[in-house]
PDB file of C-alpha atoms in Angstrom:
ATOM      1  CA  UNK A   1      99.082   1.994 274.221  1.00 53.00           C
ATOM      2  CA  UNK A   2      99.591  -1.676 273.717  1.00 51.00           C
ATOM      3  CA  UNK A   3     101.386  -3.853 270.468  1.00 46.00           C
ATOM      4  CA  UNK A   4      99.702  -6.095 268.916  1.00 46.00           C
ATOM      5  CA  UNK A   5     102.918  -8.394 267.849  1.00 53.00           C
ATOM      6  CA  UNK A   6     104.543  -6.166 265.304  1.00 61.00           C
ATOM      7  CA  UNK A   7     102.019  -5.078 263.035  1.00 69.00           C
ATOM      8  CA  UNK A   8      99.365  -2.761 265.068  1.00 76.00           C
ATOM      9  CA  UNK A   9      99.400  -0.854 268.130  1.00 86.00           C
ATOM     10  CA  UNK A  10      96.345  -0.035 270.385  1.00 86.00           C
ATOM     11  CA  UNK A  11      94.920   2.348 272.585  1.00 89.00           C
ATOM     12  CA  UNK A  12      92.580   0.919 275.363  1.00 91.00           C
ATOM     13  CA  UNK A  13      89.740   2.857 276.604  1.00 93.00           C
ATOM     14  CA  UNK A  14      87.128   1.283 279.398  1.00 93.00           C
ATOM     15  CA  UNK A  15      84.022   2.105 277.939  1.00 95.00           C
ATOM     16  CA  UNK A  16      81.912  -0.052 280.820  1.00 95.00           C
ATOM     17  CA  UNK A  17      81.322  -2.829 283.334  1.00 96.00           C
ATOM     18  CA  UNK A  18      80.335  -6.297 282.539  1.00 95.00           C
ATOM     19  CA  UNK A  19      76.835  -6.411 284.416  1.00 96.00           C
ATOM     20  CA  UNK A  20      76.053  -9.621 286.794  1.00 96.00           C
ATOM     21  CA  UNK A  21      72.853 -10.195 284.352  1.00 97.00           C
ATOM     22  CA  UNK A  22      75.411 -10.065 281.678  1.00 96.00           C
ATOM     23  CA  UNK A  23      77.688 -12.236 283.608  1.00 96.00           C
ATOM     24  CA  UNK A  24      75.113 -14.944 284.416  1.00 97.00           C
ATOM     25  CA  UNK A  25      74.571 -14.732 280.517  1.00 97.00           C
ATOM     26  CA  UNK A  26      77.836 -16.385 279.275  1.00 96.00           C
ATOM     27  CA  UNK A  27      78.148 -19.921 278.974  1.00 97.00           C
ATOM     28  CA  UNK A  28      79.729 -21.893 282.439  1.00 97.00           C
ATOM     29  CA  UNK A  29      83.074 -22.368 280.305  1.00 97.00           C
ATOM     30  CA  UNK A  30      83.535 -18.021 279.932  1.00 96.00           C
ATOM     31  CA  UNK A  31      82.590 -17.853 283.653  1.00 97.00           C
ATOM     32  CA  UNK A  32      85.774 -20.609 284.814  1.00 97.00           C
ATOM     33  CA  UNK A  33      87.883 -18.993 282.259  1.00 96.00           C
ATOM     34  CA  UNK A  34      87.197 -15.886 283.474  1.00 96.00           C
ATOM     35  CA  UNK A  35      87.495 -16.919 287.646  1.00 96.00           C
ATOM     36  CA  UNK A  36      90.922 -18.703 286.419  1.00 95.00           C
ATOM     37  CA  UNK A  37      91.771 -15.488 284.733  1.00 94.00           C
ATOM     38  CA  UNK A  38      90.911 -13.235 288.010  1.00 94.00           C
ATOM     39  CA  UNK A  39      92.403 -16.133 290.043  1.00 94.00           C
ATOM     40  CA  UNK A  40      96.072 -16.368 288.739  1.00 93.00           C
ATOM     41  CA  UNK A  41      96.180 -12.503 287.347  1.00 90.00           C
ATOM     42  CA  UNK A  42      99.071 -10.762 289.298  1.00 89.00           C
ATOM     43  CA  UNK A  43     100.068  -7.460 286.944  1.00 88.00           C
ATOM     44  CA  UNK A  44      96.979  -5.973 286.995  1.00 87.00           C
ATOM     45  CA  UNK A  45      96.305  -4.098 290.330  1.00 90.00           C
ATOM     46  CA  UNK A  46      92.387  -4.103 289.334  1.00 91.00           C
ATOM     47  CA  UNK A  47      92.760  -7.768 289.564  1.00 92.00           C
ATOM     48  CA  UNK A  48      94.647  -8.336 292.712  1.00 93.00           C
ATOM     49  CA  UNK A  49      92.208  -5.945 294.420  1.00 94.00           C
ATOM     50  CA  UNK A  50      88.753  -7.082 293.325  1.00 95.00           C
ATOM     51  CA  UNK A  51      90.368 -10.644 294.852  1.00 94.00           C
ATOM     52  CA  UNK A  52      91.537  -8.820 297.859  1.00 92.00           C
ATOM     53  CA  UNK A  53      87.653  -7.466 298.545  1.00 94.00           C
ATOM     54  CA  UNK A  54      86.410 -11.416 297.511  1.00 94.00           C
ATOM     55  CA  UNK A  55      88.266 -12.851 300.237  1.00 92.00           C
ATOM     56  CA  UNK A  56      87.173  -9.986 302.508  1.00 91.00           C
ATOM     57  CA  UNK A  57      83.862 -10.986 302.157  1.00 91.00           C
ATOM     58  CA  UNK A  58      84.337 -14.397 302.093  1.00 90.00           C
ATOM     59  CA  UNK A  59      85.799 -14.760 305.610  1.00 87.00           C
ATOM     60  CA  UNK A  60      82.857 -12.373 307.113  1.00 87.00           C
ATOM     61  CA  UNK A  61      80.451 -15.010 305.895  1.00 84.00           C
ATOM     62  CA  UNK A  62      82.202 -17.832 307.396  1.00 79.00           C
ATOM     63  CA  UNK A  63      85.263 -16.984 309.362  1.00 73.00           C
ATOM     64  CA  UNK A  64      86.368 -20.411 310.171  1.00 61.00           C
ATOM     65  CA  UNK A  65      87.034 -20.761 305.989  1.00 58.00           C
ATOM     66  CA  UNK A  66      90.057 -21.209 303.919  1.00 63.00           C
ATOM     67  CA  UNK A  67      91.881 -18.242 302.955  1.00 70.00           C
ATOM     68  CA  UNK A  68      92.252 -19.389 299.422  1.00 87.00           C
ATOM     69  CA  UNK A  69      89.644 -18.517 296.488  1.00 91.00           C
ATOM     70  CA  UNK A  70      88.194 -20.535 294.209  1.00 92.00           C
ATOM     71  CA  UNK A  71      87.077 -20.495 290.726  1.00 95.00           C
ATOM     72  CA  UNK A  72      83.483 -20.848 292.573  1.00 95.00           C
ATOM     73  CA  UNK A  73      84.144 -18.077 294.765  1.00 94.00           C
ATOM     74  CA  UNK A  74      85.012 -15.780 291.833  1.00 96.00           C
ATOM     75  CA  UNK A  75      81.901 -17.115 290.035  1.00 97.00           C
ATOM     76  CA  UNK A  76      79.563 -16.366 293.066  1.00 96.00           C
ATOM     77  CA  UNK A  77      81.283 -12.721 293.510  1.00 96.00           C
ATOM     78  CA  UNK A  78      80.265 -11.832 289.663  1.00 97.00           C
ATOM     79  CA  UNK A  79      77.018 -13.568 289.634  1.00 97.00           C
ATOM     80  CA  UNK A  80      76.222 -11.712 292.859  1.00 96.00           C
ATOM     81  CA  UNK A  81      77.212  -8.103 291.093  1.00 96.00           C
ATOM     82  CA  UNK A  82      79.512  -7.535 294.036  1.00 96.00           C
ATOM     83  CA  UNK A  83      82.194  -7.279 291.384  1.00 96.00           C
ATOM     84  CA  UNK A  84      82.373  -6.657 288.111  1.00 96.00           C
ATOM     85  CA  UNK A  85      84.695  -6.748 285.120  1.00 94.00           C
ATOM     86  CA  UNK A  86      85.533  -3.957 283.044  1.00 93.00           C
ATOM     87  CA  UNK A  87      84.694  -3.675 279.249  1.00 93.00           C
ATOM     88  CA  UNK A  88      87.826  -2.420 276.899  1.00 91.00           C
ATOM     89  CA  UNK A  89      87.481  -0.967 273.616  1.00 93.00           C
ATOM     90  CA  UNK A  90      90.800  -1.270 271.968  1.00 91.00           C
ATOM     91  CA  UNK A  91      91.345   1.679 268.935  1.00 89.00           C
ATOM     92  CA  UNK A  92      93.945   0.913 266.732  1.00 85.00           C
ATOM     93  CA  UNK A  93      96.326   3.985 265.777  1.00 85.00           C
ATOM     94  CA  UNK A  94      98.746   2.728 263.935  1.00 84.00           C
ATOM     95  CA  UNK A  95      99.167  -0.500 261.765  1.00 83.00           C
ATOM     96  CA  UNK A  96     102.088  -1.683 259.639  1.00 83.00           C
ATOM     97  CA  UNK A  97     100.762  -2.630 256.193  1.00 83.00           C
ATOM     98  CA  UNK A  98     104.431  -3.377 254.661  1.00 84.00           C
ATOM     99  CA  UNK A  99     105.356  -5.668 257.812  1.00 81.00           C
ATOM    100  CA  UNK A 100     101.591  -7.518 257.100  1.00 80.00           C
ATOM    101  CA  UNK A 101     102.102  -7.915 253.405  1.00 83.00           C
ATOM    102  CA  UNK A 102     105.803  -9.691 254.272  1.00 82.00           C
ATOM    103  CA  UNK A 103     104.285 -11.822 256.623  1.00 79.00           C
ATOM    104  CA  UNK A 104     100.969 -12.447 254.112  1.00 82.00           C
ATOM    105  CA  UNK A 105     103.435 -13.201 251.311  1.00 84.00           C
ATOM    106  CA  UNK A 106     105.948 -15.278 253.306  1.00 82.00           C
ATOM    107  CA  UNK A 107     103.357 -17.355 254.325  1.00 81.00           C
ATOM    108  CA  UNK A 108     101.962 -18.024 250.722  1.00 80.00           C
ATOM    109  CA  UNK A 109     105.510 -19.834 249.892  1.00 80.00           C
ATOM    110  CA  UNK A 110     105.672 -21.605 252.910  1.00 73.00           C
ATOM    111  CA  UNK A 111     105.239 -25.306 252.895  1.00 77.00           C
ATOM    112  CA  UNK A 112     104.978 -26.947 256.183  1.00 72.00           C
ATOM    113  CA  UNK A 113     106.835 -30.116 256.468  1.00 76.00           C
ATOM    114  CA  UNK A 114     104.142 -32.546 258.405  1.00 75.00           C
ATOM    115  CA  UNK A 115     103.982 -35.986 257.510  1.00 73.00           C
ATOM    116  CA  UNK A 116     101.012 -37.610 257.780  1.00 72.00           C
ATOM    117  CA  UNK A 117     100.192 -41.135 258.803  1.00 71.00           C
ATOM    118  CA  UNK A 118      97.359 -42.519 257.335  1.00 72.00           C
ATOM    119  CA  UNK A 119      95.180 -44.909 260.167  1.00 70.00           C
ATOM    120  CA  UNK A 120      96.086 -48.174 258.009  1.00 70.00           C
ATOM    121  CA  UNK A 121      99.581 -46.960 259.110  1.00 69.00           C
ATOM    122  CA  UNK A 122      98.647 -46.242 262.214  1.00 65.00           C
ATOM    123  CA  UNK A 123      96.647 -49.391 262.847  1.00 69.00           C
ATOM    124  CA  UNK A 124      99.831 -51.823 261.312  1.00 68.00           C
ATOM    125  CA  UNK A 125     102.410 -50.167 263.941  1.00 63.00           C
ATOM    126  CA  UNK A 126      99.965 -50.559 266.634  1.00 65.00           C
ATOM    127  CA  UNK A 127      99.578 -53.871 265.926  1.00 63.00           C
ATOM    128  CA  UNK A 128     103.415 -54.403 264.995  1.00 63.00           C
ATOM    129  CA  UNK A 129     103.683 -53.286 268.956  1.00 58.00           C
ATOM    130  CA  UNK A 130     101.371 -55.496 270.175  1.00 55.00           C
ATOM    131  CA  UNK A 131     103.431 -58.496 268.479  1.00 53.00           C
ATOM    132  CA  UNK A 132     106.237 -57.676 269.925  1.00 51.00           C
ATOM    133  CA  UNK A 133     105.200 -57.233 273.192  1.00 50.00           C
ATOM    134  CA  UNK A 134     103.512 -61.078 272.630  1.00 49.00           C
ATOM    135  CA  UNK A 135     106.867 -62.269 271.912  1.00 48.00           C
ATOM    136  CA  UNK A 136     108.552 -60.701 274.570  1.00 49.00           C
ATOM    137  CA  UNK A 137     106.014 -62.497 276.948  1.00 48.00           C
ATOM    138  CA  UNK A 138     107.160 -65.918 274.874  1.00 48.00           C
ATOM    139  CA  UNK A 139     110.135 -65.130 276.045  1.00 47.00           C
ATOM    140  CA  UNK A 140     109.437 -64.440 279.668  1.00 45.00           C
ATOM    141  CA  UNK A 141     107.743 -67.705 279.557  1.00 47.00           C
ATOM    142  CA  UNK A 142     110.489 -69.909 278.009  1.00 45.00           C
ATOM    143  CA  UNK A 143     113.157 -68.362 280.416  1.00 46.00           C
ATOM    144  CA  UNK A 144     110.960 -69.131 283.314  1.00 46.00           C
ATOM    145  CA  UNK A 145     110.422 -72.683 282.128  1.00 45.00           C
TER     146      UNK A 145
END
């Protein structure tokens, strides 16, 4: 069972595999995300071996190769259907209303204290910088002279 922060908790079920047709699918930023993801994962066992069988087949391809992985190495695993990532379905069994309605009703009295700067503002201090780095070159100069 998993928390959600301090409201729900979860109970996570795999109910399939993400397919390499399904895979090729997703748009090239969900593929990198998900090779970072598989890259730097280290808690999940699932994870460390489906990199452990990567870089198996990776060096009988080319043996002479780096022993690292890269995003494009995960990519080509997925693609390929050698490996695939499992599909969770996460049931919540228990949520706290009373802690949600707190937080709902704290956050309709908050008031966030951000200034903001219009870009007239923004464009005078720019230009108040520029000026004084123009006088600090007049300076330079007349010491030099």
């Amino acid at each position: 069972m998993q928390r959600n922060g301090c409201t729900s908790e979860y109970h996570c079920v795999v109910v399939g595999k993400l397919t390499a047709q399904e895979f090729v699918q997703q748009r090239q930023e969900v593929k990198d995300n998900w090779a970072k993801h598989l890259l730097k994962a280290k808690k999940s066992s699932e994870y460390v071996d489906m990199r452990g069988r990567m870089l198996s087949r990776k060096r009988k391809r080319a043996p002479c190769s780096s022993s690292e992985l890269t995003i494009k190495d995960v990519i080509a695993s997925l693609v390929a259907g050698e490996e695939q990532i499992d599909v969770a379905r996460m049931n919540c069994v228990l949520y706290d209303h009373e802690f949600a309605e707190g937080l709902s009703s704290a956050l309709n009295t908050w008031t966030p204290k951000i200034t903001t700067v219009t870009k007239k503002e923004k464009t005078k201090k720019r230009g108040q910088r520029g000026a004084r780095r123009a006088d600090d070159d007049d300076e330079t100069r007349s010491e030099k002279d």
